[in-house]
Every structure is written in structure tokens, then in C-alpha cells.
Amino acid sequence: MGPSTAHTTASRAWLLAGAGWHWLLVLVTGASLITQTVLVIIGGIDVNSGAATATLPLGTRLVNLFSFFTIQSNILVLAGAIRLLIDPRLRGLGWQVLRLDGLLGIVITGLVYVTVLRPLMQPTGIHAFVNAGLHYLAPPLAFVGWLIFGPRPRISWRVLIVSLCWPISWIVYTLIRGAITGWYPYPFLDAGSLGWPIALRNIGVIVLIALVILMIMKAIDRLRIAAVPQSTPRP
């Protein structure tokens, strides 16, 4: 077996291992998102808030569900994993921003849940399954998958700056909708109960954490280049 043959074999094995990891991530996030959506439609518990939803109109339930940062982050991770299954070598600004936003969002989701929200939630049964998928499994699976399989480098300064559009838009949307409806997805953002100074302070802390995470990821992106086989870059 020559060097080129050995390299090709190793490349195929690497791609297969990465595909298996991404399939696992698709199954975890997809099953959790679908199950949670069905639970909300039938008026069950929303594991993001721990609240029963049966008293709300269906449209309001669904808008509330997809207003959670957790749900949006898992959707981005799911979309990214599916795209990686199609082509792990993909480049292009839109793809790179989606990938970075998914990673940033899911890391924040895991950190905030474990440090702030977990004491407030006591899911059981099917709700515990959904909660585990969204908050405990998806964050490490997504981040470790990126560490091991990449693809990297992909985080330029342009990608990093553009990736801030989604979380900033989510914050603005959440505060405006909360001020109008009185509903906030997370208690630490509830300006109606906490007052605007405390709510804005909490947002500032999370934004600072997000910036630190982005800087760490950018550093890792340059220091650890995942061994994904090279090909002609695609748009």
C-alpha cells in the first residue's frame, strides 16, 4: 500500500467517522425538537420554561416555543449537521456564519442552563428526554464534533462579525416582544419583573460571555486544524 493509498483510506475513514458523529447530532437535535413541538401543539409542558401551554392559543404557543434561544440554537445546530453530512468541505460566508452561530448558541445554551436554569426545572417522563437532548446532549456533541472533525479554519473576522447579527437580533426581538406581550422566554430577561436595569445588566453579562466564547473559538480555529481531506472549495 503506497502513501497515496494510505492517505485515501485514512481520509475515507475520517469522513465516515465524522458522518457518524453528525448523524448522531441530527438524531438527538431532530428528535428533541420534533418531540418538543408536538408536546407544545397538544398543550403539554414546554421544557424550556417548565410551564404548561394548554391555556394559550396554538399560534401563541408556537411563537413562544420558537422564540426560545435554546430552540433556535438547536435548529441551527441541526441545519449545520445536515449540511455537513451533504458536504463536510463546504465553504462560503453563509455556511460559515450558520455554523458559527449554531456553535455559539448551543454552547451558551448549555452554560446558561447548567448554571442558571437547571434549579428551576424538574422535568419528568418524556419531558426529561427532551430536556436532556436540548440542554445536555446537543451542546457537548456539537462542540466536541467541531473540535474533532472541524472543518477548520473557517472563522475569519468577517464571519465572526456577521455571526453577531443573529444573537443581537434575538435580544432586540425578545425585549420588544416582551415589552408588548409581557412574556419573556427566560426569567433573567424579564424586564417587567426585574426592571430594565437588571434585565439589561443580565444581557450585558451574557453578551460578554458570548464574546469570550467567540474569541476562544477563533483561537482554536487557527491552532487546531481538523484533518478534513482537501478539495476544491465550493461556494
PDB file of C-alpha atoms in Angstrom:
ATOM      1  CA  MET A   1       0.000   0.000   0.000  1.00  0.00           C
ATOM      2  CA  GLY A   2       1.564   3.290  -1.150  1.00  0.00           C
ATOM      3  CA  PRO A   3       1.432   6.627   0.689  1.00  0.00           C
ATOM      4  CA  SER A   4      -1.369   7.963  -1.527  1.00  0.00           C
ATOM      5  CA  THR A   5      -3.483   4.850  -0.984  1.00  0.00           C
ATOM      6  CA  ALA A   6      -2.955   5.016   2.769  1.00  0.00           C
ATOM      7  CA  HIS A   7      -3.881   8.701   2.763  1.00  0.00           C
ATOM      8  CA  THR A   8      -7.044   7.993   0.772  1.00  0.00           C
ATOM      9  CA  THR A   9      -8.034   5.198   3.148  1.00  0.00           C
ATOM     10  CA  ALA A  10      -7.426   7.412   6.189  1.00  0.00           C
ATOM     11  CA  SER A  11      -9.396  10.229   4.586  1.00  0.00           C
ATOM     12  CA  ARG A  12     -12.365   7.971   3.933  1.00  0.00           C
ATOM     13  CA  ALA A  13     -12.253   6.631   7.477  1.00  0.00           C
ATOM     14  CA  TRP A  14     -12.144  10.183   8.813  1.00  0.00           C
ATOM     15  CA  LEU A  15     -15.110  11.218   6.681  1.00  0.00           C
ATOM     16  CA  LEU A  16     -17.086   8.164   7.814  1.00  0.00           C
ATOM     17  CA  ALA A  17     -16.323   8.877  11.470  1.00  0.00           C
ATOM     18  CA  GLY A  18     -17.374  12.499  11.028  1.00  0.00           C
ATOM     19  CA  ALA A  19     -20.550  11.463   9.236  1.00  0.00           C
ATOM     20  CA  GLY A  20     -21.424   9.096  12.074  1.00  0.00           C
ATOM     21  CA  TRP A  21     -20.937  11.876  14.610  1.00  0.00           C
ATOM     22  CA  HIS A  22     -23.065  14.307  12.604  1.00  0.00           C
ATOM     23  CA  TRP A  23     -25.791  11.690  12.196  1.00  0.00           C
ATOM     24  CA  LEU A  24     -25.874  11.278  15.969  1.00  0.00           C
ATOM     25  CA  LEU A  25     -26.215  15.041  16.367  1.00  0.00           C
ATOM     26  CA  VAL A  26     -29.017  15.121  13.783  1.00  0.00           C
ATOM     27  CA  LEU A  27     -30.880  12.357  15.616  1.00  0.00           C
ATOM     28  CA  VAL A  28     -30.524  13.999  19.041  1.00  0.00           C
ATOM     29  CA  THR A  29     -31.497  17.520  17.985  1.00  0.00           C
ATOM     30  CA  GLY A  30     -34.115  16.418  15.462  1.00  0.00           C
ATOM     31  CA  ALA A  31     -35.883  14.050  17.866  1.00  0.00           C
ATOM     32  CA  SER A  32     -35.792  16.603  20.688  1.00  0.00           C
ATOM     33  CA  LEU A  33     -37.110  19.457  18.536  1.00  0.00           C
ATOM     34  CA  ILE A  34     -39.873  17.385  16.970  1.00  0.00           C
ATOM     35  CA  THR A  35     -40.974  15.938  20.311  1.00  0.00           C
ATOM     36  CA  GLN A  36     -40.996  19.339  21.988  1.00  0.00           C
ATOM     37  CA  THR A  37     -43.013  20.835  19.127  1.00  0.00           C
ATOM     38  CA  VAL A  38     -45.582  18.034  19.356  1.00  0.00           C
ATOM     39  CA  LEU A  39     -45.822  18.490  23.135  1.00  0.00           C
ATOM     40  CA  VAL A  40     -46.498  22.195  22.706  1.00  0.00           C
ATOM     41  CA  ILE A  41     -49.094  21.568  19.983  1.00  0.00           C
ATOM     42  CA  ILE A  42     -51.039  19.168  22.219  1.00  0.00           C
ATOM     43  CA  GLY A  43     -50.765  21.528  25.182  1.00  0.00           C
ATOM     44  CA  GLY A  44     -48.057  19.757  27.135  1.00  0.00           C
ATOM     45  CA  ILE A  45     -45.143  21.122  29.120  1.00  0.00           C
ATOM     46  CA  ASP A  46     -42.569  23.354  27.459  1.00  0.00           C
ATOM     47  CA  VAL A  47     -39.256  22.109  28.845  1.00  0.00           C
ATOM     48  CA  ASN A  48     -37.649  25.458  28.091  1.00  0.00           C
ATOM     49  CA  SER A  49     -39.764  27.177  30.726  1.00  0.00           C
ATOM     50  CA  GLY A  50     -41.342  24.305  32.640  1.00  0.00           C
ATOM     51  CA  ALA A  51     -44.756  25.865  32.035  1.00  0.00           C
ATOM     52  CA  ALA A  52     -47.924  24.155  30.822  1.00  0.00           C
ATOM     53  CA  THR A  53     -49.114  25.561  27.490  1.00  0.00           C
ATOM     54  CA  ALA A  54     -52.681  24.259  27.155  1.00  0.00           C
ATOM     55  CA  THR A  55     -54.314  27.570  28.152  1.00  0.00           C
ATOM     56  CA  LEU A  56     -52.651  29.521  25.332  1.00  0.00           C
ATOM     57  CA  PRO A  57     -53.828  29.689  21.707  1.00  0.00           C
ATOM     58  CA  LEU A  58     -51.886  27.363  19.417  1.00  0.00           C
ATOM     59  CA  GLY A  59     -50.339  30.225  17.473  1.00  0.00           C
ATOM     60  CA  THR A  60     -49.056  31.843  20.655  1.00  0.00           C
ATOM     61  CA  ARG A  61     -47.670  28.529  21.883  1.00  0.00           C
ATOM     62  CA  LEU A  62     -45.691  28.015  18.695  1.00  0.00           C
ATOM     63  CA  VAL A  63     -44.400  31.582  18.543  1.00  0.00           C
ATOM     64  CA  ASN A  64     -43.299  31.316  22.168  1.00  0.00           C
ATOM     65  CA  LEU A  65     -41.610  27.977  21.509  1.00  0.00           C
ATOM     66  CA  PHE A  66     -39.573  29.241  18.582  1.00  0.00           C
ATOM     67  CA  SER A  67     -38.702  32.414  20.482  1.00  0.00           C
ATOM     68  CA  PHE A  68     -36.510  30.454  22.891  1.00  0.00           C
ATOM     69  CA  PHE A  69     -32.791  30.839  22.298  1.00  0.00           C
ATOM     70  CA  THR A  70     -32.445  27.138  23.096  1.00  0.00           C
ATOM     71  CA  ILE A  71     -34.783  26.137  20.289  1.00  0.00           C
ATOM     72  CA  GLN A  72     -33.204  28.449  17.736  1.00  0.00           C
ATOM     73  CA  SER A  73     -29.721  27.239  18.692  1.00  0.00           C
ATOM     74  CA  ASN A  74     -30.716  23.603  18.294  1.00  0.00           C
ATOM     75  CA  ILE A  75     -32.291  24.362  14.909  1.00  0.00           C
ATOM     76  CA  LEU A  76     -29.054  25.990  13.739  1.00  0.00           C
ATOM     77  CA  VAL A  77     -27.034  23.026  15.005  1.00  0.00           C
ATOM     78  CA  LEU A  78     -29.402  20.614  13.245  1.00  0.00           C
ATOM     79  CA  ALA A  79     -29.135  22.562   9.979  1.00  0.00           C
ATOM     80  CA  GLY A  80     -25.359  22.663  10.269  1.00  0.00           C
ATOM     81  CA  ALA A  81     -25.077  18.941  10.937  1.00  0.00           C
ATOM     82  CA  ILE A  82     -27.287  18.107   7.956  1.00  0.00           C
ATOM     83  CA  ARG A  83     -25.192  20.366   5.729  1.00  0.00           C
ATOM     84  CA  LEU A  84     -22.001  18.698   6.939  1.00  0.00           C
ATOM     85  CA  LEU A  85     -23.458  15.317   6.017  1.00  0.00           C
ATOM     86  CA  ILE A  86     -24.028  16.607   2.497  1.00  0.00           C
ATOM     87  CA  ASP A  87     -20.539  18.097   2.123  1.00  0.00           C
ATOM     88  CA  PRO A  88     -18.047  18.365   5.026  1.00  0.00           C
ATOM     89  CA  ARG A  89     -15.699  20.529   2.909  1.00  0.00           C
ATOM     90  CA  LEU A  90     -18.243  23.264   2.257  1.00  0.00           C
ATOM     91  CA  ARG A  91     -17.150  26.883   2.367  1.00  0.00           C
ATOM     92  CA  GLY A  92     -18.934  30.192   1.795  1.00  0.00           C
ATOM     93  CA  LEU A  93     -19.849  33.058   4.104  1.00  0.00           C
ATOM     94  CA  GLY A  94     -23.449  31.993   4.694  1.00  0.00           C
ATOM     95  CA  TRP A  95     -22.480  28.462   5.675  1.00  0.00           C
ATOM     96  CA  GLN A  96     -19.635  29.600   7.906  1.00  0.00           C
ATOM     97  CA  VAL A  97     -21.887  32.076   9.729  1.00  0.00           C
ATOM     98  CA  LEU A  98     -24.598  29.441  10.222  1.00  0.00           C
ATOM     99  CA  ARG A  99     -22.040  27.003  11.589  1.00  0.00           C
ATOM    100  CA  LEU A 100     -20.507  29.534  13.985  1.00  0.00           C
ATOM    101  CA  ASP A 101     -23.914  30.773  15.171  1.00  0.00           C
ATOM    102  CA  GLY A 102     -25.004  27.217  15.850  1.00  0.00           C
ATOM    103  CA  LEU A 103     -21.876  26.501  17.872  1.00  0.00           C
ATOM    104  CA  LEU A 104     -22.017  29.792  19.775  1.00  0.00           C
ATOM    105  CA  GLY A 105     -25.715  29.434  20.503  1.00  0.00           C
ATOM    106  CA  ILE A 106     -25.547  25.843  21.681  1.00  0.00           C
ATOM    107  CA  VAL A 107     -22.547  26.492  23.952  1.00  0.00           C
ATOM    108  CA  ILE A 108     -24.382  29.425  25.561  1.00  0.00           C
ATOM    109  CA  THR A 109     -27.497  27.254  25.834  1.00  0.00           C
ATOM    110  CA  GLY A 110     -25.610  24.586  27.754  1.00  0.00           C
ATOM    111  CA  LEU A 111     -23.780  27.019  30.023  1.00  0.00           C
ATOM    112  CA  VAL A 112     -26.844  29.103  30.903  1.00  0.00           C
ATOM    113  CA  TYR A 113     -28.993  26.049  31.529  1.00  0.00           C
ATOM    114  CA  VAL A 114     -26.483  24.350  33.819  1.00  0.00           C
ATOM    115  CA  THR A 115     -25.580  27.491  35.779  1.00  0.00           C
ATOM    116  CA  VAL A 116     -28.884  29.390  35.903  1.00  0.00           C
ATOM    117  CA  LEU A 117     -31.944  27.469  34.743  1.00  0.00           C
ATOM    118  CA  ARG A 118     -31.427  23.895  35.932  1.00  0.00           C
ATOM    119  CA  PRO A 119     -32.562  24.576  39.537  1.00  0.00           C
ATOM    120  CA  LEU A 120     -35.840  25.946  38.135  1.00  0.00           C
ATOM    121  CA  MET A 121     -36.641  22.862  36.031  1.00  0.00           C
ATOM    122  CA  GLN A 122     -37.738  19.413  37.182  1.00  0.00           C
ATOM    123  CA  PRO A 123     -38.843  17.609  34.010  1.00  0.00           C
ATOM    124  CA  THR A 124     -40.079  14.023  34.175  1.00  0.00           C
ATOM    125  CA  GLY A 125     -41.002  11.347  31.661  1.00  0.00           C
ATOM    126  CA  ILE A 126     -40.904  12.370  28.018  1.00  0.00           C
ATOM    127  CA  HIS A 127     -40.132  15.934  29.082  1.00  0.00           C
ATOM    128  CA  ALA A 128     -36.922  14.759  30.741  1.00  0.00           C
ATOM    129  CA  PHE A 129     -35.937  13.093  27.462  1.00  0.00           C
ATOM    130  CA  VAL A 130     -36.498  16.307  25.516  1.00  0.00           C
ATOM    131  CA  ASN A 131     -34.709  18.358  28.142  1.00  0.00           C
ATOM    132  CA  ALA A 132     -31.687  16.057  28.028  1.00  0.00           C
ATOM    133  CA  GLY A 133     -31.477  16.294  24.261  1.00  0.00           C
ATOM    134  CA  LEU A 134     -31.767  20.079  24.049  1.00  0.00           C
ATOM    135  CA  HIS A 135     -29.673  21.070  27.067  1.00  0.00           C
ATOM    136  CA  TYR A 136     -27.321  18.223  27.991  1.00  0.00           C
ATOM    137  CA  LEU A 137     -26.533  16.256  24.829  1.00  0.00           C
ATOM    138  CA  ALA A 138     -26.648  18.745  21.959  1.00  0.00           C
ATOM    139  CA  PRO A 139     -24.123  21.255  23.414  1.00  0.00           C
ATOM    140  CA  PRO A 140     -21.219  18.820  24.003  1.00  0.00           C
ATOM    141  CA  LEU A 141     -21.983  16.801  20.869  1.00  0.00           C
ATOM    142  CA  ALA A 142     -21.884  19.919  18.695  1.00  0.00           C
ATOM    143  CA  PHE A 143     -18.798  21.446  20.283  1.00  0.00           C
ATOM    144  CA  VAL A 144     -16.754  18.248  20.550  1.00  0.00           C
ATOM    145  CA  GLY A 145     -17.722  17.346  16.985  1.00  0.00           C
ATOM    146  CA  TRP A 146     -16.355  20.696  15.832  1.00  0.00           C
ATOM    147  CA  LEU A 147     -13.161  20.179  17.842  1.00  0.00           C
ATOM    148  CA  ILE A 148     -12.534  16.737  16.383  1.00  0.00           C
ATOM    149  CA  PHE A 149     -13.886  16.939  12.845  1.00  0.00           C
ATOM    150  CA  GLY A 150     -13.952  20.657  12.062  1.00  0.00           C
ATOM    151  CA  PRO A 151     -13.924  21.731   9.312  1.00  0.00           C
ATOM    152  CA  ARG A 152     -11.325  24.358  10.150  1.00  0.00           C
ATOM    153  CA  PRO A 153     -10.077  27.005   9.689  1.00  0.00           C
ATOM    154  CA  ARG A 154     -13.395  28.720   8.938  1.00  0.00           C
ATOM    155  CA  ILE A 155     -13.710  31.612  11.443  1.00  0.00           C
ATOM    156  CA  SER A 156     -12.435  34.802   9.824  1.00  0.00           C
ATOM    157  CA  TRP A 157     -13.039  38.213  11.355  1.00  0.00           C
ATOM    158  CA  ARG A 158     -15.716  38.812   8.732  1.00  0.00           C
ATOM    159  CA  VAL A 159     -17.506  35.596   9.660  1.00  0.00           C
ATOM    160  CA  LEU A 160     -17.242  36.444  13.354  1.00  0.00           C
ATOM    161  CA  ILE A 161     -18.704  39.941  12.904  1.00  0.00           C
ATOM    162  CA  VAL A 162     -21.569  38.785  10.675  1.00  0.00           C
ATOM    163  CA  SER A 163     -22.358  35.974  13.114  1.00  0.00           C
ATOM    164  CA  LEU A 164     -23.255  38.578  15.741  1.00  0.00           C
ATOM    165  CA  CYS A 165     -26.330  39.619  13.720  1.00  0.00           C
ATOM    166  CA  TRP A 166     -28.437  36.668  14.877  1.00  0.00           C
ATOM    167  CA  PRO A 167     -27.887  36.894  18.665  1.00  0.00           C
ATOM    168  CA  ILE A 168     -28.241  40.688  18.608  1.00  0.00           C
ATOM    169  CA  SER A 169     -31.457  40.389  16.580  1.00  0.00           C
ATOM    170  CA  TRP A 170     -32.749  37.790  19.047  1.00  0.00           C
ATOM    171  CA  ILE A 171     -32.085  40.108  22.001  1.00  0.00           C
ATOM    172  CA  VAL A 172     -33.834  43.052  20.316  1.00  0.00           C
ATOM    173  CA  TYR A 173     -36.790  40.883  19.282  1.00  0.00           C
ATOM    174  CA  THR A 174     -37.097  39.358  22.753  1.00  0.00           C
ATOM    175  CA  LEU A 175     -37.092  42.709  24.542  1.00  0.00           C
ATOM    176  CA  ILE A 176     -39.558  44.344  22.142  1.00  0.00           C
ATOM    177  CA  ARG A 177     -41.958  41.395  22.146  1.00  0.00           C
ATOM    178  CA  GLY A 178     -41.639  41.055  25.909  1.00  0.00           C
ATOM    179  CA  ALA A 179     -42.451  44.724  26.430  1.00  0.00           C
ATOM    180  CA  ILE A 180     -45.550  44.337  24.240  1.00  0.00           C
ATOM    181  CA  THR A 181     -46.857  40.975  25.467  1.00  0.00           C
ATOM    182  CA  GLY A 182     -45.362  40.720  28.952  1.00  0.00           C
ATOM    183  CA  TRP A 183     -43.893  37.303  28.062  1.00  0.00           C
ATOM    184  CA  TYR A 184     -40.155  36.697  28.223  1.00  0.00           C
ATOM    185  CA  PRO A 185     -38.528  33.346  27.402  1.00  0.00           C
ATOM    186  CA  TYR A 186     -36.213  33.413  30.424  1.00  0.00           C
ATOM    187  CA  PRO A 187     -36.677  34.844  33.926  1.00  0.00           C
ATOM    188  CA  PHE A 188     -33.337  36.675  33.890  1.00  0.00           C
ATOM    189  CA  LEU A 189     -34.585  38.720  30.903  1.00  0.00           C
ATOM    190  CA  ASP A 190     -37.973  39.599  32.383  1.00  0.00           C
ATOM    191  CA  ALA A 191     -37.786  43.387  32.468  1.00  0.00           C
ATOM    192  CA  GLY A 192     -41.347  43.516  33.762  1.00  0.00           C
ATOM    193  CA  SER A 193     -40.436  41.674  36.957  1.00  0.00           C
ATOM    194  CA  LEU A 194     -36.775  42.572  37.358  1.00  0.00           C
ATOM    195  CA  GLY A 195     -36.828  46.093  35.989  1.00  0.00           C
ATOM    196  CA  TRP A 196     -34.916  47.272  32.945  1.00  0.00           C
ATOM    197  CA  PRO A 197     -31.587  47.996  34.693  1.00  0.00           C
ATOM    198  CA  ILE A 198     -31.252  44.420  35.996  1.00  0.00           C
ATOM    199  CA  ALA A 199     -32.503  42.845  32.769  1.00  0.00           C
ATOM    200  CA  LEU A 200     -30.036  44.894  30.710  1.00  0.00           C
ATOM    201  CA  ARG A 201     -27.249  44.047  33.138  1.00  0.00           C
ATOM    202  CA  ASN A 202     -28.001  40.351  32.721  1.00  0.00           C
ATOM    203  CA  ILE A 203     -27.976  40.744  28.955  1.00  0.00           C
ATOM    204  CA  GLY A 204     -24.642  42.532  29.172  1.00  0.00           C
ATOM    205  CA  VAL A 205     -23.130  39.656  31.133  1.00  0.00           C
ATOM    206  CA  ILE A 206     -24.338  37.115  28.575  1.00  0.00           C
ATOM    207  CA  VAL A 207     -23.059  39.237  25.678  1.00  0.00           C
ATOM    208  CA  LEU A 208     -19.658  39.446  27.357  1.00  0.00           C
ATOM    209  CA  ILE A 209     -19.609  35.665  27.818  1.00  0.00           C
ATOM    210  CA  ALA A 210     -20.573  35.236  24.157  1.00  0.00           C
ATOM    211  CA  LEU A 211     -17.698  37.454  23.025  1.00  0.00           C
ATOM    212  CA  VAL A 212     -15.250  35.476  25.160  1.00  0.00           C
ATOM    213  CA  ILE A 213     -16.551  32.218  23.667  1.00  0.00           C
ATOM    214  CA  LEU A 214     -16.142  33.620  20.153  1.00  0.00           C
ATOM    215  CA  MET A 215     -12.562  34.666  20.854  1.00  0.00           C
ATOM    216  CA  ILE A 216     -11.741  31.230  22.255  1.00  0.00           C
ATOM    217  CA  MET A 217     -13.301  29.533  19.243  1.00  0.00           C
ATOM    218  CA  LYS A 218     -11.412  31.783  16.846  1.00  0.00           C
ATOM    219  CA  ALA A 219      -8.150  30.915  18.591  1.00  0.00           C
ATOM    220  CA  ILE A 220      -8.932  27.187  18.450  1.00  0.00           C
ATOM    221  CA  ASP A 221      -9.939  27.565  14.805  1.00  0.00           C
ATOM    222  CA  ARG A 222      -6.381  28.649  13.983  1.00  0.00           C
ATOM    223  CA  LEU A 223      -4.450  26.429  16.368  1.00  0.00           C
ATOM    224  CA  ARG A 224      -6.162  23.127  15.696  1.00  0.00           C
ATOM    225  CA  ILE A 225      -6.880  22.392  12.044  1.00  0.00           C
ATOM    226  CA  ALA A 226      -9.083  19.331  11.741  1.00  0.00           C
ATOM    227  CA  ALA A 227      -7.795  16.767   9.279  1.00  0.00           C
ATOM    228  CA  VAL A 228     -10.604  17.016   6.764  1.00  0.00           C
ATOM    229  CA  PRO A 229      -9.453  15.970   3.275  1.00  0.00           C
ATOM    230  CA  GLN A 230      -8.920  18.926   0.991  1.00  0.00           C
ATOM    231  CA  SER A 231     -10.805  19.567  -2.207  1.00  0.00           C
ATOM    232  CA  THR A 232     -11.678  22.481  -4.410  1.00  0.00           C
ATOM    233  CA  PRO A 233     -13.594  24.973  -2.227  1.00  0.00           C
ATOM    234  CA  ARG A 234     -17.278  25.268  -3.018  1.00  0.00           C
ATOM    235  CA  PRO A 235     -19.287  28.470  -2.704  1.00  0.00           C
TER     236      PRO A 235
END
